[in-house]
Coordinates of C-alpha atoms in Angstrom, one line a residue:
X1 CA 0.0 0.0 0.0
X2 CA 2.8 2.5 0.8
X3 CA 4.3 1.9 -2.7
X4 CA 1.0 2.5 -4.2
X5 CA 1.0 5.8 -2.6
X6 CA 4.6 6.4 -2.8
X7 CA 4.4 6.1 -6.3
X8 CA 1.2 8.1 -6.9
X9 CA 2.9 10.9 -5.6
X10 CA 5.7 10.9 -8.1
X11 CA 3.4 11.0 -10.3
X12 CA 1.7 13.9 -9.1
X13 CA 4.9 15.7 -9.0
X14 CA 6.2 14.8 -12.2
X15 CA 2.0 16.4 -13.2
X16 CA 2.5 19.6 -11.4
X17 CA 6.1 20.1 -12.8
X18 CA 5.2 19.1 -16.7
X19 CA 2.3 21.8 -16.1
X20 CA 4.6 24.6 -14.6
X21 CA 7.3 23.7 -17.1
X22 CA 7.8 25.5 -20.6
X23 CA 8.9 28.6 -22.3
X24 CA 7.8 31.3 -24.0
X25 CA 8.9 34.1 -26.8
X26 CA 8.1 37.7 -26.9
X27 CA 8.4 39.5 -29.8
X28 CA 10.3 42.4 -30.2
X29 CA 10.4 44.9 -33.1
X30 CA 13.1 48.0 -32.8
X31 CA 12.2 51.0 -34.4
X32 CA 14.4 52.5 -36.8
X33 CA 15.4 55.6 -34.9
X34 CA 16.0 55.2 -30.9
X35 CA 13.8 57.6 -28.7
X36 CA 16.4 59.5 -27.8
X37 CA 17.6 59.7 -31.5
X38 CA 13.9 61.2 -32.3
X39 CA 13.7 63.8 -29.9
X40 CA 17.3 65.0 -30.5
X41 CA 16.4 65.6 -34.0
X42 CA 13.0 66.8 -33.8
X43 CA 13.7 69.2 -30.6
X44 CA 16.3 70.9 -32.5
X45 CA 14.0 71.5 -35.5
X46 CA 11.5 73.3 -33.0
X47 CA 14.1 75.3 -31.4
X48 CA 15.3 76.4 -35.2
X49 CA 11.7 77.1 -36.0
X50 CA 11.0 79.0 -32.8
X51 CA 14.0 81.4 -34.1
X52 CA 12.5 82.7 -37.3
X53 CA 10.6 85.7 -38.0
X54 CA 6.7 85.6 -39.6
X55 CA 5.4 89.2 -39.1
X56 CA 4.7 89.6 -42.6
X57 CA 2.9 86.6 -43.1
X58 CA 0.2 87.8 -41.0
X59 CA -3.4 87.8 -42.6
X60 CA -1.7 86.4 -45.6
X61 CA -3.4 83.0 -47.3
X62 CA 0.0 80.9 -47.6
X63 CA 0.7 77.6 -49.5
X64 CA 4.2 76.1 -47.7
X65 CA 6.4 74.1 -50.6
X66 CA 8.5 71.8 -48.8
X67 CA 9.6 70.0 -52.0
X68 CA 13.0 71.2 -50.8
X69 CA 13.5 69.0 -47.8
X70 CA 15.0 65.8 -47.7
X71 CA 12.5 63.2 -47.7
X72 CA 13.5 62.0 -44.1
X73 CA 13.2 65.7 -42.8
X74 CA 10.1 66.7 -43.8
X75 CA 7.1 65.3 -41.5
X76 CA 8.1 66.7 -38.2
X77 CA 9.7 69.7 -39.8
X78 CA 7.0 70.5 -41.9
X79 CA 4.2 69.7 -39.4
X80 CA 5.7 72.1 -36.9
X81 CA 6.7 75.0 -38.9
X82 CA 2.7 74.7 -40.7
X83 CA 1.9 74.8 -36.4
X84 CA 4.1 77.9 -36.6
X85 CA 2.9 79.7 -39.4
X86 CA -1.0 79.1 -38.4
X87 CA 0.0 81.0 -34.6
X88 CA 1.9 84.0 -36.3
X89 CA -1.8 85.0 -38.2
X90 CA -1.1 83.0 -41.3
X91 CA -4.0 80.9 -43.3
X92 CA -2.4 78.2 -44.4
X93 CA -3.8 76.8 -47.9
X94 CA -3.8 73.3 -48.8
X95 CA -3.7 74.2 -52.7
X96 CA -1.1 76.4 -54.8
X97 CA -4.0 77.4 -56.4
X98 CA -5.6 78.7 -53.4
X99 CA -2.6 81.2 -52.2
X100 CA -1.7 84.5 -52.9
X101 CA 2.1 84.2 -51.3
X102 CA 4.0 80.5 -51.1
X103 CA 6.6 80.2 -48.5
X104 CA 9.2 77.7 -49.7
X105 CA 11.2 75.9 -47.0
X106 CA 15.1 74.8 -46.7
X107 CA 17.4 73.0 -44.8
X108 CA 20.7 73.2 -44.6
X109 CA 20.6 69.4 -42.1
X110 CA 19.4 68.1 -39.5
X111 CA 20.9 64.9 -37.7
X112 CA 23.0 63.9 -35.1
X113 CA 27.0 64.1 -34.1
X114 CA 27.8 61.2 -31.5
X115 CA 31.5 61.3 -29.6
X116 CA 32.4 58.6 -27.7
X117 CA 35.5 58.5 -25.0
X118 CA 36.3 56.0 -22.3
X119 CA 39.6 55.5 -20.1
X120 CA 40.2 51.7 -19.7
X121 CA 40.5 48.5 -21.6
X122 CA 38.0 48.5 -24.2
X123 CA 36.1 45.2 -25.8
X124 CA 38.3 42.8 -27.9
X125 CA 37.0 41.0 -30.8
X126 CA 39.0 37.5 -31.6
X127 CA 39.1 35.7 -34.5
X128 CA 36.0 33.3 -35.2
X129 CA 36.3 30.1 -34.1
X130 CA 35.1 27.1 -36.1
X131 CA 36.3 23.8 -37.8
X132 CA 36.8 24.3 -41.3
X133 CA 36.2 20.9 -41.8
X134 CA 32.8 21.5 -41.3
X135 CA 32.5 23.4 -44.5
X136 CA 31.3 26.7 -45.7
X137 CA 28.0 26.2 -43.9
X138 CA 29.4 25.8 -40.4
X139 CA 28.5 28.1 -37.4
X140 CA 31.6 29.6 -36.4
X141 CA 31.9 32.0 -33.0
X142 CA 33.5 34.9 -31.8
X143 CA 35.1 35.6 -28.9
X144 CA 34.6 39.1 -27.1
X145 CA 36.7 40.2 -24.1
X146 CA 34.2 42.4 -21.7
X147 CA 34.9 45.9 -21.5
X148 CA 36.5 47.4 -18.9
X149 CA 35.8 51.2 -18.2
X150 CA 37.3 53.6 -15.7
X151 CA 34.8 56.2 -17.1
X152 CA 33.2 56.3 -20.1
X153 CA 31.2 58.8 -21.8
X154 CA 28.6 58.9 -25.0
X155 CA 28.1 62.5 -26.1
X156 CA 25.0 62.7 -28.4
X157 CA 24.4 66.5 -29.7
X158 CA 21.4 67.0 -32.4
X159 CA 21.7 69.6 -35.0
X160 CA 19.0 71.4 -37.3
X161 CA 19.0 74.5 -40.2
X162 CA 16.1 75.7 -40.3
X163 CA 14.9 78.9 -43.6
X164 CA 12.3 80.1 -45.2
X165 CA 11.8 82.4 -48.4
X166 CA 8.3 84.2 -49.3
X167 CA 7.2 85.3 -52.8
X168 CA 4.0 86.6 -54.5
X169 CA 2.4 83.1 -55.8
X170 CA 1.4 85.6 -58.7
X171 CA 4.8 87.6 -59.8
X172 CA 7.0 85.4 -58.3
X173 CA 8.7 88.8 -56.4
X174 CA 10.2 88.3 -53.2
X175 CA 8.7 89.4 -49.7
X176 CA 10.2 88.1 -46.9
X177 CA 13.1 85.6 -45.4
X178 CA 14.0 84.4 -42.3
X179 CA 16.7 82.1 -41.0
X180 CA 19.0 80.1 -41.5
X181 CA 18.4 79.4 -37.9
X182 CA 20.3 76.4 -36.3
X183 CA 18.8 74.5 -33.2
X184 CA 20.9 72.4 -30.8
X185 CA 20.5 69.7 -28.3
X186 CA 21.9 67.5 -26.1
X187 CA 22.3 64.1 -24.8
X188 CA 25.2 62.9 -22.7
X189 CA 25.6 59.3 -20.6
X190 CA 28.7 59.0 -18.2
X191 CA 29.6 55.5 -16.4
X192 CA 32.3 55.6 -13.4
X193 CA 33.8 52.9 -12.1
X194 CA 30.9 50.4 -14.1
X195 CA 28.0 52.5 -12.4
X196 CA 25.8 54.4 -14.9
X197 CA 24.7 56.1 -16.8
X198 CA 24.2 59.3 -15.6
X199 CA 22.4 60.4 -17.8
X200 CA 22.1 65.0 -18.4
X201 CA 20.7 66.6 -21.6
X202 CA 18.5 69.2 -22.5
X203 CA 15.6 66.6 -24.0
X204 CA 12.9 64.7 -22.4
X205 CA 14.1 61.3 -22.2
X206 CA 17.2 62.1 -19.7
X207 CA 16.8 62.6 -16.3
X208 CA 18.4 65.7 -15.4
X209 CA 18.5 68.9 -17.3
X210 CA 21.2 70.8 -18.6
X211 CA 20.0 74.0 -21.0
X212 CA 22.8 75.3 -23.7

């Protein structure tokens, strides 16, 4: 009888463990910009924006070109300098048709300058490792040394040009430009001694804040 039991309780075990025991897979997609890589480019387009002048685009029905941008630059750009316009009296046309002055816009760039500097031993890459007997379709390894860091530090600073020219839709004559205006901002990540980052910057995804 104790056998019986004994070995109905293995098997109850070995139940409980086969149902507790698996694995699972999430999913992950990565954007193609970073956060951080986002909001250093598009918070330097608003601060170029915020620099140029549209007094005499006020009252004016205006259609804005931006067939001169860079096909990565123009949704946030455009979208915020339309935002712009609209606030300094503008009525912003959705036809050329429709406008009596078109304001065409330019960019001299907008992106993103990263410097890197660490005092230490940095990562080492080996050969790969593999048997060439095994033939062109074996897996072959390689071996990685961790980094060792003193104190390291990843400077990130985002850049954007931001100018406008205005012309009669009708003559083609000039009435007003503005810019170029450059924007700036910053993200910078410090590890000492292995503990980080620490992280200042002047855009919303760091923790502290450090205007320039």
């Amino acid at each position: 009888m104790d056998k019986i039991l004994l070995k109905l309780s293995y098997a109850v075990l070995l139940s409980i463990f086969g149902a507790l025991s698996g694995c699972s897979t999430v999913r992950v997609t990565d954007p193609s910009a970073t956060a951080t890589q986002q909001y250093l480019t598009s918070e330097a387009v608003s601060r170029a924006i915020s620099q140029l002048s549209f007094e005499s685009l006020r009252g004016r029905k205006v259609f804005i070109d931006n067939s001169y941008l860079a096909e990565a630059e123009k949704g946030f750009a455009t979208a915020e300098f339309r935002a712009v316009v609209l606030q300094a009296g503008a009525y912003v046309k959705a036809e050329r048709s429709e406008a009596e002055m078109i304001i065409e816009m330019r960019s001299n760039g907008i992106g993103i300058d990263r410097y890197q500097s660490m005092v230490g031993i940095p990562a080492i890459y080996g050969p790969p490792t593999g048997s060439e007997a095994a033939g062109a379709g074996a897996i072959t390894q390689t071996v990685v040394t961790p980094e060792v860091a003193l104190t390291k530090n990843i400077r990130q600073v985002g850049f954007a040009s931001i100018s406008y020219v205005a012309y009669w839709a009708d003559t083609g004559e000039i009435v007003t430009e503005s810019g170029p205006y450059v924007g700036k901002t910053l993200r910078e990540d410090w590890w000492f001694l292995g503990f980080g980052p620490r992280t200042i910057g002047n855009v919303p995804v760091v923790d502290r804040t450090l205007e320039q």
